[in-house]
mmCIF file of C-alpha atoms in Angstrom:
data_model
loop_
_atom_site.group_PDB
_atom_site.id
_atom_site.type_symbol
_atom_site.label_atom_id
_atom_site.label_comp_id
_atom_site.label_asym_id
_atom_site.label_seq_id
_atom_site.Cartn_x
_atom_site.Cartn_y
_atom_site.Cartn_z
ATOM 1 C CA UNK A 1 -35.757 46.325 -45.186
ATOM 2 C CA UNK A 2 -31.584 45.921 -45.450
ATOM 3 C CA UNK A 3 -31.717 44.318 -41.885
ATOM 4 C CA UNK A 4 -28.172 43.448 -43.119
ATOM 5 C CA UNK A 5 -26.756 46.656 -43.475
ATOM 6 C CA UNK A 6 -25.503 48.914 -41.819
ATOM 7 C CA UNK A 7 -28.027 52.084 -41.659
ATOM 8 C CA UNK A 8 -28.639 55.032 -39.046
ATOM 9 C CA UNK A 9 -31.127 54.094 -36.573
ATOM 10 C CA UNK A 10 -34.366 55.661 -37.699
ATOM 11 C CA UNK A 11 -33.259 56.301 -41.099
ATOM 12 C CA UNK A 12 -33.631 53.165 -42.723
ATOM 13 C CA UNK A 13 -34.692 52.899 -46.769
ATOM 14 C CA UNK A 14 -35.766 50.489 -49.014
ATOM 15 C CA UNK A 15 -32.415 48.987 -50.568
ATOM 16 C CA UNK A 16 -34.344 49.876 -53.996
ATOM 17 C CA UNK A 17 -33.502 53.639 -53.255
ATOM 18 C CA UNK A 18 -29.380 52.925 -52.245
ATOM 19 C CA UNK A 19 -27.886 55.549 -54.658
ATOM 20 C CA UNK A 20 -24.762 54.916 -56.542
ATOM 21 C CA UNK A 21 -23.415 57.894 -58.935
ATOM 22 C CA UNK A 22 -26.698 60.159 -60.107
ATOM 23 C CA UNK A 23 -28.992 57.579 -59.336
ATOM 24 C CA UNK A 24 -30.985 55.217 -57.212
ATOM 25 C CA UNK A 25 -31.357 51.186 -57.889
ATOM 26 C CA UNK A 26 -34.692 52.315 -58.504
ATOM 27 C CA UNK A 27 -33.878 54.472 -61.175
ATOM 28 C CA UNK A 28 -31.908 52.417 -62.605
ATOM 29 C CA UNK A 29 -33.943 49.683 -63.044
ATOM 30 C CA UNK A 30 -37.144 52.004 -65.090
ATOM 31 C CA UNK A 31 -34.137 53.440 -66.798
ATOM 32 C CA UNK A 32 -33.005 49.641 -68.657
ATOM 33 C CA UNK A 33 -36.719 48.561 -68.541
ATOM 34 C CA UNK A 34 -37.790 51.522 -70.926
ATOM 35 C CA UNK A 35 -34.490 50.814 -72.792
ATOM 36 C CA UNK A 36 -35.778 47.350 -73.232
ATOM 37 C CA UNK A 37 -39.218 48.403 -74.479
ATOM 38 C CA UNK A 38 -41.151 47.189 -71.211
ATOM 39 C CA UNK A 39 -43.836 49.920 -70.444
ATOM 40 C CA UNK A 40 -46.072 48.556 -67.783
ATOM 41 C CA UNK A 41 -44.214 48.219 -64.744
ATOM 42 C CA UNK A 42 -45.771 46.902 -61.110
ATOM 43 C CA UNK A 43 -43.516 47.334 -57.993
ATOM 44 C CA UNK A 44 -44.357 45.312 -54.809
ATOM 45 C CA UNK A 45 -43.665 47.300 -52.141
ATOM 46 C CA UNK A 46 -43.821 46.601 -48.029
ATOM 47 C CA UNK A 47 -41.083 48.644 -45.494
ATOM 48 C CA UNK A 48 -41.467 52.626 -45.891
ATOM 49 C CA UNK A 49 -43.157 52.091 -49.199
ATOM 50 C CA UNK A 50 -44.123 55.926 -49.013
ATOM 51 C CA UNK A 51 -40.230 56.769 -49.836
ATOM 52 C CA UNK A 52 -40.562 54.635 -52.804
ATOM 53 C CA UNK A 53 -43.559 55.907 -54.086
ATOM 54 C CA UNK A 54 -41.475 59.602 -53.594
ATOM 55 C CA UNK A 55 -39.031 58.054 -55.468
ATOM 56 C CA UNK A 56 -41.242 57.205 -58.040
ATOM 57 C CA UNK A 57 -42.814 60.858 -58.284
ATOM 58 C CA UNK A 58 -39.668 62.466 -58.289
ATOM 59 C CA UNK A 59 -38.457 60.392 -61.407
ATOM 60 C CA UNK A 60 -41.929 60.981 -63.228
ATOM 61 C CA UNK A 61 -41.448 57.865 -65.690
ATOM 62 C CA UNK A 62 -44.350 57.539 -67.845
ATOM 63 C CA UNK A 63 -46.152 55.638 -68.008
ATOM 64 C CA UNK A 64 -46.988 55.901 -64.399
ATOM 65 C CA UNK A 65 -46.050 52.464 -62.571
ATOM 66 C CA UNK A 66 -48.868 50.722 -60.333
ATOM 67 C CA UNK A 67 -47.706 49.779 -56.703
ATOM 68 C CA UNK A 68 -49.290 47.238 -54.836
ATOM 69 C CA UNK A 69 -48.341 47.383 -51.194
ATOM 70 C CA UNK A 70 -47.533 43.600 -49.026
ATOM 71 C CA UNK A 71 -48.327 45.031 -45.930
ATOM 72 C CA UNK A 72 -46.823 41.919 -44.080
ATOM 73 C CA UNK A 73 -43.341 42.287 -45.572
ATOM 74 C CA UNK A 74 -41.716 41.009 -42.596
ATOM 75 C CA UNK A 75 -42.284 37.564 -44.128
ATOM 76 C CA UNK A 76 -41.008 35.876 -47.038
ATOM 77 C CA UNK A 77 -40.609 37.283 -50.477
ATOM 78 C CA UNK A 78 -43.075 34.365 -51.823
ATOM 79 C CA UNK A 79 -45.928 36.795 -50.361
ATOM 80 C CA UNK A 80 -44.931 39.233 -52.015
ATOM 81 C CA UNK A 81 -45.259 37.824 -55.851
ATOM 82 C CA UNK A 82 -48.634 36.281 -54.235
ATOM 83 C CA UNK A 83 -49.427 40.114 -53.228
ATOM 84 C CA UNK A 84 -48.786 40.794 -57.517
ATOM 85 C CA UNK A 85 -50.849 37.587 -58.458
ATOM 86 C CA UNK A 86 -53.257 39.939 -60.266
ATOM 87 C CA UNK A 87 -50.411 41.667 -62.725
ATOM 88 C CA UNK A 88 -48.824 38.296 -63.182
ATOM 89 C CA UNK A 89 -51.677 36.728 -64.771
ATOM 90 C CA UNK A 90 -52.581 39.593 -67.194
ATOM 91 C CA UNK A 91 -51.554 38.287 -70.196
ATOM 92 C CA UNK A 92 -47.992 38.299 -71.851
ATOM 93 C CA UNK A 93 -44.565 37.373 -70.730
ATOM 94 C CA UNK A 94 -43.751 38.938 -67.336
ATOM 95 C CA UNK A 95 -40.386 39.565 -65.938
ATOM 96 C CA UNK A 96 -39.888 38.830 -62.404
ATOM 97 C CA UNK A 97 -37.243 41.278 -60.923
ATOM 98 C CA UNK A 98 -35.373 41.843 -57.603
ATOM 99 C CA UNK A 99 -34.719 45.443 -56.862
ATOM 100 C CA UNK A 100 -31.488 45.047 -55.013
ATOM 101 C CA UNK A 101 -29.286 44.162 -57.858
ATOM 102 C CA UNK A 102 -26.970 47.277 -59.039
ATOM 103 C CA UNK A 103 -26.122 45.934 -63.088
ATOM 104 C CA UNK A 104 -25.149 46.815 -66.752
ATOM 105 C CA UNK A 105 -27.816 46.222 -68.979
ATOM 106 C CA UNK A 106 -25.925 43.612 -70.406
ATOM 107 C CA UNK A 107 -28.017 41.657 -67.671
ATOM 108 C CA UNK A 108 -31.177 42.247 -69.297
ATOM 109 C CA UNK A 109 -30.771 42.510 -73.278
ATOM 110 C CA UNK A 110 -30.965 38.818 -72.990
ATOM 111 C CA UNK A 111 -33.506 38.617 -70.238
ATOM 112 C CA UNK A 112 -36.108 40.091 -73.352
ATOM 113 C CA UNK A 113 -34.745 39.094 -76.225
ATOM 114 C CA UNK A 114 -36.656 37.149 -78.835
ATOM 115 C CA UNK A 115 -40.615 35.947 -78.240
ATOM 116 C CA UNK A 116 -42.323 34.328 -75.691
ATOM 117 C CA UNK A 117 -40.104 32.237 -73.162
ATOM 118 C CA UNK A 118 -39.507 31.034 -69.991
ATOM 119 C CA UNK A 119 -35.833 32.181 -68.931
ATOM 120 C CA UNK A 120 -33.355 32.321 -65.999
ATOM 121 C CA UNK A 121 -30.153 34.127 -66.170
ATOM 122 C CA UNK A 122 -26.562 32.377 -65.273
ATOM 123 C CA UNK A 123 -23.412 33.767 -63.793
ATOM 124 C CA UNK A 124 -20.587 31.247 -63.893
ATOM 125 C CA UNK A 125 -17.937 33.633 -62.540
ATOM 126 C CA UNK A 126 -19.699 33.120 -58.590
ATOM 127 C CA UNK A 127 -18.195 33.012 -55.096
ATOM 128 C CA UNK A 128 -19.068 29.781 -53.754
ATOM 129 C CA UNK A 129 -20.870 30.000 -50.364
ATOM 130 C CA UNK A 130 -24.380 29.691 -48.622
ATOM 131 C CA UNK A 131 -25.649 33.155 -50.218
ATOM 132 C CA UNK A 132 -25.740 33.100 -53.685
ATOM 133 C CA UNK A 133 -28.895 31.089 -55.177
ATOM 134 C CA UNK A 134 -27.684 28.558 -57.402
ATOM 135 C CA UNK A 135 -28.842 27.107 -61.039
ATOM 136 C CA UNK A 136 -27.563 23.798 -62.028
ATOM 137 C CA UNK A 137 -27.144 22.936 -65.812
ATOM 138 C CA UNK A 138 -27.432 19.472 -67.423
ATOM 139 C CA UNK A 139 -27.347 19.116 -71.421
ATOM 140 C CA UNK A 140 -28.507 22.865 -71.570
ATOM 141 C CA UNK A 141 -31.284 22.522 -69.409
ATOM 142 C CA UNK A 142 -31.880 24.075 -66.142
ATOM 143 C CA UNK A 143 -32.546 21.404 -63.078
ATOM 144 C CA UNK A 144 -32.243 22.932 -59.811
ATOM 145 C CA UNK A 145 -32.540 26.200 -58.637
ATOM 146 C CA UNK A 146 -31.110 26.200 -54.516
ATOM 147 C CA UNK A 147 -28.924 27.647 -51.999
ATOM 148 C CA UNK A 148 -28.072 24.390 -51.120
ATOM 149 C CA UNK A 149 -27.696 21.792 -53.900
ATOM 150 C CA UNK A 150 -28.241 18.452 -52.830
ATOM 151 C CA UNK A 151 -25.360 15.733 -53.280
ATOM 152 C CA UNK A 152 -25.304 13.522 -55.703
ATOM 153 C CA UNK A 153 -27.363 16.021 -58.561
ATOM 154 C CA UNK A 154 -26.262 15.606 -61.855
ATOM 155 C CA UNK A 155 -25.397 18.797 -63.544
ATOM 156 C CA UNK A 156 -22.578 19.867 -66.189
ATOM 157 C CA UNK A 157 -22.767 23.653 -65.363
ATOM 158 C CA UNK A 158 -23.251 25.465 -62.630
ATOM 159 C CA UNK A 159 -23.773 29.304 -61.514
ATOM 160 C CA UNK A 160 -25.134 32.030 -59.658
ATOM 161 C CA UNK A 161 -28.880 32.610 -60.379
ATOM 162 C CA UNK A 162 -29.314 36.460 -61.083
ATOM 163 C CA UNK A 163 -32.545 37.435 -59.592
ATOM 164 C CA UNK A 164 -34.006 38.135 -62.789
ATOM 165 C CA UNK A 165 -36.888 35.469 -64.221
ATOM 166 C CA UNK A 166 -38.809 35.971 -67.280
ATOM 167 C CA UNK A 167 -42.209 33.653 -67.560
ATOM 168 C CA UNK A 168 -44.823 33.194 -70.682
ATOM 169 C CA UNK A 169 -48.475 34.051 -69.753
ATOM 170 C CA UNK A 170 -49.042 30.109 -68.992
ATOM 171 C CA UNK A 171 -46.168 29.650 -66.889
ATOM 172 C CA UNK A 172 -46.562 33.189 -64.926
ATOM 173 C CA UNK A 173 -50.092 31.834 -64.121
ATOM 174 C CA UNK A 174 -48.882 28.925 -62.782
ATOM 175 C CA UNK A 175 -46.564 30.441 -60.647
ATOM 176 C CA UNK A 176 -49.170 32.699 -59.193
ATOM 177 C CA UNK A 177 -50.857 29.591 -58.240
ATOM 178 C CA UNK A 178 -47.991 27.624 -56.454
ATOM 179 C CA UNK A 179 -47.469 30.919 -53.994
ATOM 180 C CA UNK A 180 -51.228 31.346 -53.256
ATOM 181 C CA UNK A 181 -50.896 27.605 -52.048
ATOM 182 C CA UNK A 182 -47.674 28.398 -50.392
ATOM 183 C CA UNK A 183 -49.281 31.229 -48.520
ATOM 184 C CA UNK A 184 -52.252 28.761 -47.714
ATOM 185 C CA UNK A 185 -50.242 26.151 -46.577
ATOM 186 C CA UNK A 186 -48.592 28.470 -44.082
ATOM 187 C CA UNK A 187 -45.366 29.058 -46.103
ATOM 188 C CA UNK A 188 -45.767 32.349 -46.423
ATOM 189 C CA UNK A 189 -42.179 33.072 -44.667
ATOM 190 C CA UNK A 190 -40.136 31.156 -47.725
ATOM 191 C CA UNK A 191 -38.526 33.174 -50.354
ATOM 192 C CA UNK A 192 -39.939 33.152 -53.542
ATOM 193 C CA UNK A 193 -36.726 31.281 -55.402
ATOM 194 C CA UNK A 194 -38.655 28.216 -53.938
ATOM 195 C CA UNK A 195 -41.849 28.931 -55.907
ATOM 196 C CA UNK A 196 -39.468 29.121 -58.911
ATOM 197 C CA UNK A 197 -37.340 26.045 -58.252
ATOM 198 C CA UNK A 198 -41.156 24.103 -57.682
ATOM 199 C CA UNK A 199 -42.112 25.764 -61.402
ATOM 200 C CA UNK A 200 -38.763 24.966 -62.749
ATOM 201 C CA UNK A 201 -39.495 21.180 -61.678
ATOM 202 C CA UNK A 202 -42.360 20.880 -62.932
ATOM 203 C CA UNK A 203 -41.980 22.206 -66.377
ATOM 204 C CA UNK A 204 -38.882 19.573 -66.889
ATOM 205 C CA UNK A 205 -41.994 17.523 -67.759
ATOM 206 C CA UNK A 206 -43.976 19.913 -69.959
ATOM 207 C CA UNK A 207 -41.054 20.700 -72.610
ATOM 208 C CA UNK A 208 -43.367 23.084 -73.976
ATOM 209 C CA UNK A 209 -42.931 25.037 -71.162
ATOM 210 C CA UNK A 210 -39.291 24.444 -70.439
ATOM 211 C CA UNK A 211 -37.038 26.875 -69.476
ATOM 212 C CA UNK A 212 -33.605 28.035 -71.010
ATOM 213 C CA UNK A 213 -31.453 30.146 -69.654
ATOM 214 C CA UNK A 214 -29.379 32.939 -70.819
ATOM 215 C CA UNK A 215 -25.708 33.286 -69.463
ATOM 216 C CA UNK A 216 -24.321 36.788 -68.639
ATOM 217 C CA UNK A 217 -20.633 35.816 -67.213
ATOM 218 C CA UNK A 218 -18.753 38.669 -67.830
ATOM 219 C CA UNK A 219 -21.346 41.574 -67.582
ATOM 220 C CA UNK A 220 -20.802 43.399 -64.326
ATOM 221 C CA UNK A 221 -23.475 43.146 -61.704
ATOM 222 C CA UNK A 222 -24.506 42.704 -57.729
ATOM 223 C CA UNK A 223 -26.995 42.147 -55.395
ATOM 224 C CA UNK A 224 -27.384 43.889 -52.560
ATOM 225 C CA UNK A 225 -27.549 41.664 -49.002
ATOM 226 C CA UNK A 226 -24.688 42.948 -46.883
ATOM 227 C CA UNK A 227 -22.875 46.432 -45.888
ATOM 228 C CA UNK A 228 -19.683 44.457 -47.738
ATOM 229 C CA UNK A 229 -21.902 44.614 -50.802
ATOM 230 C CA UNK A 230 -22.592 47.996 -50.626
ATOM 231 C CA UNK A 231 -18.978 48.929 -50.850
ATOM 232 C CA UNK A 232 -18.358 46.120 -53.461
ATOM 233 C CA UNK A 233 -21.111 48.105 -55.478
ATOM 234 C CA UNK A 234 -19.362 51.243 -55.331
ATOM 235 C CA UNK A 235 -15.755 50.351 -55.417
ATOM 236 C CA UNK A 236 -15.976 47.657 -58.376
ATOM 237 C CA UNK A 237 -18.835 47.701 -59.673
ATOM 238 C CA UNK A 238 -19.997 51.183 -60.185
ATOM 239 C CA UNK A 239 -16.646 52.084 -61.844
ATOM 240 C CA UNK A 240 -17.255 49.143 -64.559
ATOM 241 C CA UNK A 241 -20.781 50.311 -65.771
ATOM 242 C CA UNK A 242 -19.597 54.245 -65.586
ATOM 243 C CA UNK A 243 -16.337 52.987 -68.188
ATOM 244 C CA UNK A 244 -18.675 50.880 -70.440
ATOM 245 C CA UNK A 245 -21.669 53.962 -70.425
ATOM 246 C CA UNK A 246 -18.767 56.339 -71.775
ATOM 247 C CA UNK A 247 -17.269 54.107 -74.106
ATOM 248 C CA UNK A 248 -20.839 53.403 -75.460
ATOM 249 C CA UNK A 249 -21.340 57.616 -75.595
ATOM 250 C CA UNK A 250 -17.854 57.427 -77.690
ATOM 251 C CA UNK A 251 -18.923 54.764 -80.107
ATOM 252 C CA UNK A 252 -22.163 56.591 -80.668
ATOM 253 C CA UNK A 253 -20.499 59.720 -81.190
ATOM 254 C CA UNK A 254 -18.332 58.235 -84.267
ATOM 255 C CA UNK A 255 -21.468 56.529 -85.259
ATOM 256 C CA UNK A 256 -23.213 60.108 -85.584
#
């Protein structure tokens, strides 16, 4: 809904459709996912989801995405990945994607690279703080995923969790499971990082279903939360990911 920023009274959007240059976060995102070879896409929509799915037609991508609506988006994200349990458990890996994040798709050439995994993405250039999600490091392997990290953890790296998760068909399964029992259990207001972080535990004792994580320091990206953000996008951001697209238009041309 952007409760957070700073929109017109009655003209509230999705932050999904928050244009910066030629094109919507929306856009953006079906733009690197085709790039990346991903061709069946599911969005979760709740708040004004009839602008999204206008969105959608005006972009035509093909093939055409599915939308599922959560019609109680007011409460926590962890409903809506419980309102997707059905295209989670399909088969296949399945990337699990906020749709907030403005990025270079130096974000997600790791994020599908190589065969079936279970990965998290890792920013250590963060701003310390209460916002940013973070993923704790020991020996390589991810254990904790938290706002708040509790004292006394021991971890040898540590970073901002980009809202990007990639799960095998088992794991993906499982995690459709721990948010239906979240929503039973009257925990349908929590955010889904905690389903993740509950995964992410669990698998430290299944190492065939471990997680690794791919780190993008360095590749320009941001999520979306406050009006400060917005202009952050713009300002810094924006400018980056215009500067690498040309010199990547440059290269190709001397490549031709």
């Amino acid at each position: 809904m952007g409760l957070r920023l700073v929109q017109p009274e009655g003209q509230q959007k999705p932050k999904c459709l928050l244009r910066f240059g030629d094109a919507s976060l929306l856009e953006r995102h079906l733009h690197f996912l085709k790039a990346a070879g991903v061709t069946e896409v599911v969005f979760v929509t709740g708040f004004k989801s009839e602008q999204i799915e206008a969105e959608l037609a005006s972009i035509d991508w093909k093939p055409a995405s599915e939308i599922v609506v959560n019609e109680e988006f007011t409460l926590g994200s962890v409903l809506s990945v419980h309102t997707a349990r059905e295209a989670m458990t399909r088969g296949g890996d399945v990337l699990l994607m906020d749709a907030d994040v403005l990025y270079d798709e130096r974000i997600i050439e790791p994020l599908v690279a190589g065969g079936s995994v279970n990965r998290l993405l890792i920013d250590r250039d963060f701003e310390a703080g209460d916002e940013p999600v973070k993923l704790c490091v020991e020996n390589g392997v991810p254990v904790e995923l938290r706002k708040q990290v509790a004292a006394g953890l021991a971890y040898d790296t540590i970073g901002e969790s980009v809202g990007f998760f990639r799960f095998d068909h088992a794991t993906a399964t499982r995690l459709a499971e721990i948010c239906a029992e979240y929503v039973a259990t009257g925990r349908a207001k929590m955010p889904h990082e905690e389903a993740v972080r509950d995964l992410l535990l669990e698998n430290l004792q299944n190492p065939s279903h471990a997680f690794d994580i791919a780190d993008v320091t360095g590749a320009p990206w941001i999520e979306i939360d406050f009006q400060n953000d917005v202009k952050r996008a713009a300002d810094e951001v924006l400018p980056q990911l215009n500067a690498l697209r040309q010199f990547a238009g440059a290269t190709g041309a001397l490549q031709r």
